[in-house]
Structures are given as structure tokens and as C-alpha cells.
Amino acid sequence: MFSGAQFSIYPMTADFVPVIIDSIAALDAHGDKLRRETDDLSTLLVGPPDTIVQALRDAFVAAARGGAHVVLSATLSRGCPGEPDDPICTAPVIPPLQPGENPVAASLARYQPGAATDVPVTAQISLYPLGTDAHMARIGACIDFLKTVGVFDCAKHFCSKLKGDASTVFAAIERAFIDFAPPSAHVVLTVTISANSPSRA
Amino acid sequence: MFSGAQFSIYPMTADFVPVIIDSIAALDAHGDKLRRETDDLSTLLVGPPDTIVQALRDAFVAAARGGAHVVLSATLSRGCPGEPDDPICTAPVIPPLQPGENPVAASLARYQPGAATDVPVTAQISLYPLGTDAHMARIGACIDFLKTVGVFDCAKHFCSKLKGDASTVFAAIERAFIDFAPPSAHVVLTVTISANSPSRA
């Protein structure tokens, strides 16, 4: 199994370089649980799916606390058959759904938003379960989860818009990425998340 | 058939609002071939797949010509079974591949980069053919096309990095979006494209 993310931080300020560097420094809290690599377009994180999302939250919150309008854009991927297995990606085993078990209820039981960050965000996410003709059913179950957990704002073409404290939105994204396809399946999730926007509704 | 994109322009400058507004104004050149809708996170374009990519090019080039470091991030989608058919999305019919026909050669024959923009860019794209277990083969053919046409820079985890004049990179993205799955298939393509980066290699 291989899992990770490519992410970028976009601070809408002329002084964008230190905001990006401080944001990436926030990843240090995850120590050697993640491997990372930065080029001119994005930073790669390789590690367990849950740690990946928590690290994105920490990087984004560090950037947003500077006060500038800032956006994080990320592509998260797990189970790609073209990627090599990597021990750093080993995640806690989640029991497979039993016949008749409700995926939304199972996911809600694992949802752990933790302490509020006091960083309100808007976001939009898309889930792509690949290699299966069951992708629309899985996306539908994920949207039901987002509604039930309270972060769903509205449907948009090609994505779901979310809002809430960064803690709740990233915790919901963590479950969306992990829970709505089998553990070994190839799944991609894309996210755009924004703070301090002057046009925020 | 429904096709469109959600896109965002991120100018790394404190004076980001006029850059975004000028960029969106560049879409006017496409008149009533596109429907559009903007909120605090992104602008939706609905229209034919080829026009969608050409409009993204025009919006990005307008933003980049201002000189600030600017990034466009977009999700393009066609054929989503959850979206309604819409006449505005009607595109020129492309003959289906014949048995034994090479998809890369067929795509190369339709590649039309047009005049150079003199805006050099770096980009990364991912193609997601959905609802099929043939997705890795289709992605592989698309990467072969990107290499053959000369915009491929290198492989990254989860995406392909591209470089070149904006005209060639967007023309290649147009073909990548249209040519590597059947006309009615559900396909998503994501792109991150950057100009004027201080860290550009």
C-alpha cells in the first residue's frame, strides 16, 4: 500500500514565501511518520492516510493563523496500483464493513475532530473511487456522512462544499478519504480549503 | 453529456482581487459558449470540453501577464452520471477509436497548440477515468501522449509534471481531457499550473 498527498499553500500576499515556509515547518510535529519532498509546484507527503490529513491540517492552520487570505489545494491518493508498497504508509487496520453494516454509521464512530482551532474555513472536496463501477454509490455514501457530521454546506458541480472550524473539516476529510472504499482500493480525494477570504459568505 | 470545470486563480500578491477579476474577464471572449458562476472558492464553467480548456488558458494567461507569481488550480469533469445533460456542453463529434488504432497517434493528429503566448509555465496534471477497471491503461496512454508531444517534464507521485509555453501545455491538457476515454465516459482531470514562480527550476 502506498498513500500520500501532493499539496500547495497559496498565500494571497506579496510576502508569500515565509508563510509557505512556516506552514511546511509545521509538518515537523509529525517527525519521521512522514517522508516529504518539495518542488516549485507542490510538497509531497508520503505516510499513513490518517497522518497525511492531520499534517495537512497542521500546515494549513499554521498558514492561516498569519492572517493573510490563504488557500491549500491538495490531491490525496491511496492504493494506486502504479505505486510501490512502502512500510512508512502502514496504517492502523480498520475492520472491513460487515454485510448490512452502514458505512456512514461506521465512519461517524471513528470521527474525531479534536480541539477547535478557531480557524473557520470553507472547503470543497471531491472523492474519486477508481477501478470500480461502484464509484457513484461510494461518493453518495461519503456525502451522506458529510451531511450527518455537520460540515456539509452545499452541493456544487463536481464537488461538495464544506464549512466549519478547521478541526471539524479536516477530521471529516480524514474519514472521507479512508472509509468509503475498501482498505486496498485505489482512491483519490482532492481538496481546496480557504481561510481569511474577503469574499467569504 | 455534462462537462465543465471548477477553477481558482491564486495570485501571490496583496493586490490579488484585480488580478482575479481581470482573469475572469478574459472569459468574455468565449461569449455564450460557456455558462459560469463564481463563489468564494472557485468559478464554475459549463460548456464543451475543448472550449473549457481554452477558456482556462485565456484566464490563466491574462493573470500571468500581470507579472505576479500566479497559480491556477482546476478540476475538469465530463460525463458524470450524476449531472444532467446540458445542450451548452455539446462538442464536435470525435470518431471513436477503431480496433487496433493507436490512441496516442489519434490524439497527436488533433493537437493544435496555436500561437505561442510567451508565458512559460510549469504544471502538473492527473487524469481519473472513472467507472472502469481500465483506468491505469488509459492513464498510461495519456502519459505516452504527453511525452510524445513534448510537454512532459517528469513523473511525480500521483501526477505528471509538464512544462512549456502556456499554449502548448493547455493544448496538451485539452487532448488529455478528451481523447483517453470513450466520449460518454466519466472522466476527471485536475491541473495545477504556475507562472512567474521565484522557485521555478
mmCIF file of C-alpha atoms in Angstrom, chain A residues 5-130:
data_model
loop_
_atom_site.group_PDB
_atom_site.id
_atom_site.type_symbol
_atom_site.label_atom_id
_atom_site.label_comp_id
_atom_site.label_asym_id
_atom_site.label_seq_id
_atom_site.Cartn_x
_atom_site.Cartn_y
_atom_site.Cartn_z
ATOM 1 C CA ALA A 5 -0.564 13.747 -0.906
ATOM 2 C CA GLN A 6 0.719 16.497 -3.142
ATOM 3 C CA PHE A 7 -0.242 19.835 -1.598
ATOM 4 C CA SER A 8 0.331 23.522 -2.198
ATOM 5 C CA ILE A 9 -0.233 26.556 0.018
ATOM 6 C CA TYR A 10 -1.233 29.791 -1.721
ATOM 7 C CA PRO A 11 -0.937 32.902 0.480
ATOM 8 C CA MET A 12 -2.516 35.908 -1.273
ATOM 9 C CA THR A 13 0.206 38.313 -0.140
ATOM 10 C CA ALA A 14 3.409 39.637 -1.702
ATOM 11 C CA ASP A 15 5.238 38.235 1.329
ATOM 12 C CA PHE A 16 4.163 34.682 0.486
ATOM 13 C CA VAL A 17 7.478 32.876 0.883
ATOM 14 C CA PRO A 18 7.731 32.983 4.724
ATOM 15 C CA VAL A 19 4.058 31.960 5.041
ATOM 16 C CA ILE A 20 4.771 28.854 2.943
ATOM 17 C CA ILE A 21 7.985 28.063 4.818
ATOM 18 C CA ASP A 22 6.297 28.410 8.240
ATOM 19 C CA SER A 23 3.464 26.235 7.007
ATOM 20 C CA ILE A 24 5.825 23.472 5.899
ATOM 21 C CA ALA A 25 7.735 23.758 9.185
ATOM 22 C CA ALA A 26 4.502 22.786 10.971
ATOM 23 C CA LEU A 27 4.932 19.318 9.442
ATOM 24 C CA ASP A 28 7.935 18.752 11.729
ATOM 25 C CA ALA A 29 5.486 17.847 14.520
ATOM 26 C CA HIS A 30 4.874 14.563 12.670
ATOM 27 C CA GLY A 31 8.556 13.630 12.830
ATOM 28 C CA ASP A 32 9.569 10.540 10.877
ATOM 29 C CA LYS A 33 5.985 9.375 10.313
ATOM 30 C CA LEU A 34 6.092 11.240 7.001
ATOM 31 C CA ARG A 35 8.525 11.474 4.114
ATOM 32 C CA ARG A 36 8.389 14.748 2.199
ATOM 33 C CA GLU A 37 9.773 16.417 -0.891
ATOM 34 C CA THR A 38 9.122 19.952 -2.210
ATOM 35 C CA ASP A 39 9.478 21.413 -5.707
ATOM 36 C CA ASP A 40 8.217 24.625 -7.310
ATOM 37 C CA LEU A 41 4.643 23.320 -7.596
ATOM 38 C CA SER A 42 3.853 21.264 -4.505
ATOM 39 C CA THR A 43 5.045 19.349 -1.467
ATOM 40 C CA LEU A 44 4.776 15.556 -1.484
ATOM 41 C CA LEU A 45 3.859 13.803 1.756
ATOM 42 C CA VAL A 46 4.150 10.016 1.986
ATOM 43 C CA GLY A 47 2.788 8.257 5.079
ATOM 44 C CA PRO A 48 -0.312 6.697 6.622
ATOM 45 C CA PRO A 49 -3.614 8.147 5.338
ATOM 46 C CA ASP A 50 -4.711 9.461 8.749
ATOM 47 C CA THR A 51 -1.370 11.161 9.432
ATOM 48 C CA ILE A 52 -1.398 12.711 5.941
ATOM 49 C CA VAL A 53 -4.680 14.529 6.615
ATOM 50 C CA GLN A 54 -3.633 15.608 10.114
ATOM 51 C CA ALA A 55 -0.381 17.011 8.698
ATOM 52 C CA LEU A 56 -2.285 18.948 6.026
ATOM 53 C CA ARG A 57 -4.468 20.407 8.790
ATOM 54 C CA ASP A 58 -1.408 21.497 10.782
ATOM 55 C CA ALA A 59 0.258 23.066 7.733
ATOM 56 C CA PHE A 60 -2.912 24.917 6.786
ATOM 57 C CA VAL A 61 -3.709 26.160 10.292
ATOM 58 C CA ALA A 62 -0.134 27.478 10.663
ATOM 59 C CA ALA A 63 -0.508 29.403 7.397
ATOM 60 C CA ALA A 64 -3.990 30.736 8.197
ATOM 61 C CA ARG A 65 -3.001 31.996 11.654
ATOM 62 C CA GLY A 66 -0.722 34.538 9.935
ATOM 63 C CA GLY A 67 -3.914 36.365 8.961
ATOM 64 C CA ALA A 68 -3.485 36.563 5.190
ATOM 65 C CA HIS A 69 -6.051 35.070 2.842
ATOM 66 C CA VAL A 70 -4.610 31.603 2.268
ATOM 67 C CA VAL A 71 -5.717 28.536 0.316
ATOM 68 C CA LEU A 72 -4.464 24.962 0.492
ATOM 69 C CA SER A 73 -5.001 22.739 -2.533
ATOM 70 C CA ALA A 74 -4.202 19.040 -2.249
ATOM 71 C CA THR A 75 -4.525 15.725 -4.024
ATOM 72 C CA LEU A 76 -4.572 12.745 -1.635
ATOM 73 C CA SER A 77 -4.101 9.255 -3.024
ATOM 74 C CA ARG A 78 -4.039 5.731 -1.600
ATOM 75 C CA GLY A 79 -3.781 2.294 -3.130
ATOM 76 C CA CYS A 80 -2.598 3.392 -6.580
ATOM 77 C CA PRO A 81 -1.593 0.165 -8.381
ATOM 78 C CA GLY A 82 1.245 2.067 -10.097
ATOM 79 C CA GLU A 83 2.979 2.956 -6.814
ATOM 80 C CA PRO A 84 5.280 0.656 -4.811
ATOM 81 C CA ASP A 85 4.294 -0.637 -1.369
ATOM 82 C CA ASP A 86 6.031 1.425 1.309
ATOM 83 C CA PRO A 87 6.269 0.491 5.023
ATOM 84 C CA ILE A 88 6.034 4.188 6.050
ATOM 85 C CA CYS A 89 2.414 4.137 4.820
ATOM 86 C CA THR A 90 1.325 1.388 7.229
ATOM 87 C CA ALA A 91 -1.887 2.496 8.941
ATOM 88 C CA PRO A 92 -3.962 1.097 11.815
ATOM 89 C CA VAL A 93 -6.126 -1.740 10.487
ATOM 90 C CA ILE A 94 -9.810 -0.830 10.173
ATOM 91 C CA PRO A 95 -12.161 -3.828 10.230
ATOM 92 C CA PRO A 96 -13.928 -4.275 6.880
ATOM 93 C CA LEU A 97 -17.651 -3.463 6.742
ATOM 94 C CA GLN A 98 -19.805 -6.428 7.635
ATOM 95 C CA PRO A 99 -22.702 -7.354 5.318
ATOM 96 C CA GLY A 100 -25.520 -4.917 6.068
ATOM 97 C CA GLU A 101 -23.314 -2.584 8.116
ATOM 98 C CA ASN A 102 -23.985 1.105 7.399
ATOM 99 C CA PRO A 103 -20.804 2.841 6.151
ATOM 100 C CA VAL A 104 -21.973 6.246 7.381
ATOM 101 C CA ALA A 105 -22.552 4.985 10.938
ATOM 102 C CA ALA A 106 -19.213 3.159 10.921
ATOM 103 C CA SER A 107 -17.441 6.319 9.792
ATOM 104 C CA LEU A 108 -19.229 8.512 12.348
ATOM 105 C CA ALA A 109 -17.982 6.203 15.104
ATOM 106 C CA ARG A 110 -14.398 6.912 14.007
ATOM 107 C CA TYR A 111 -14.800 10.705 13.530
ATOM 108 C CA GLN A 112 -12.560 12.582 15.992
ATOM 109 C CA PRO A 113 -12.378 16.333 15.400
ATOM 110 C CA GLY A 114 -10.231 17.068 18.464
ATOM 111 C CA ALA A 115 -9.849 20.568 19.887
ATOM 112 C CA ALA A 116 -11.180 23.562 17.939
ATOM 113 C CA THR A 117 -8.507 25.565 16.112
ATOM 114 C CA ASP A 118 -10.563 28.804 15.964
ATOM 115 C CA VAL A 119 -9.715 28.933 12.272
ATOM 116 C CA PRO A 120 -13.030 28.985 10.357
ATOM 117 C CA VAL A 121 -12.712 27.605 6.837
ATOM 118 C CA THR A 122 -14.647 26.946 3.683
ATOM 119 C CA ALA A 123 -13.602 23.994 1.572
ATOM 120 C CA GLN A 124 -14.636 21.853 -1.336
ATOM 121 C CA ILE A 125 -13.761 18.208 -1.785
ATOM 122 C CA SER A 126 -14.202 15.513 -4.407
ATOM 123 C CA LEU A 127 -13.779 11.781 -3.841
ATOM 124 C CA TYR A 128 -12.718 9.535 -6.744
ATOM 125 C CA PRO A 129 -13.003 5.782 -6.042
ATOM 126 C CA LEU A 130 -11.089 4.350 -9.023
#
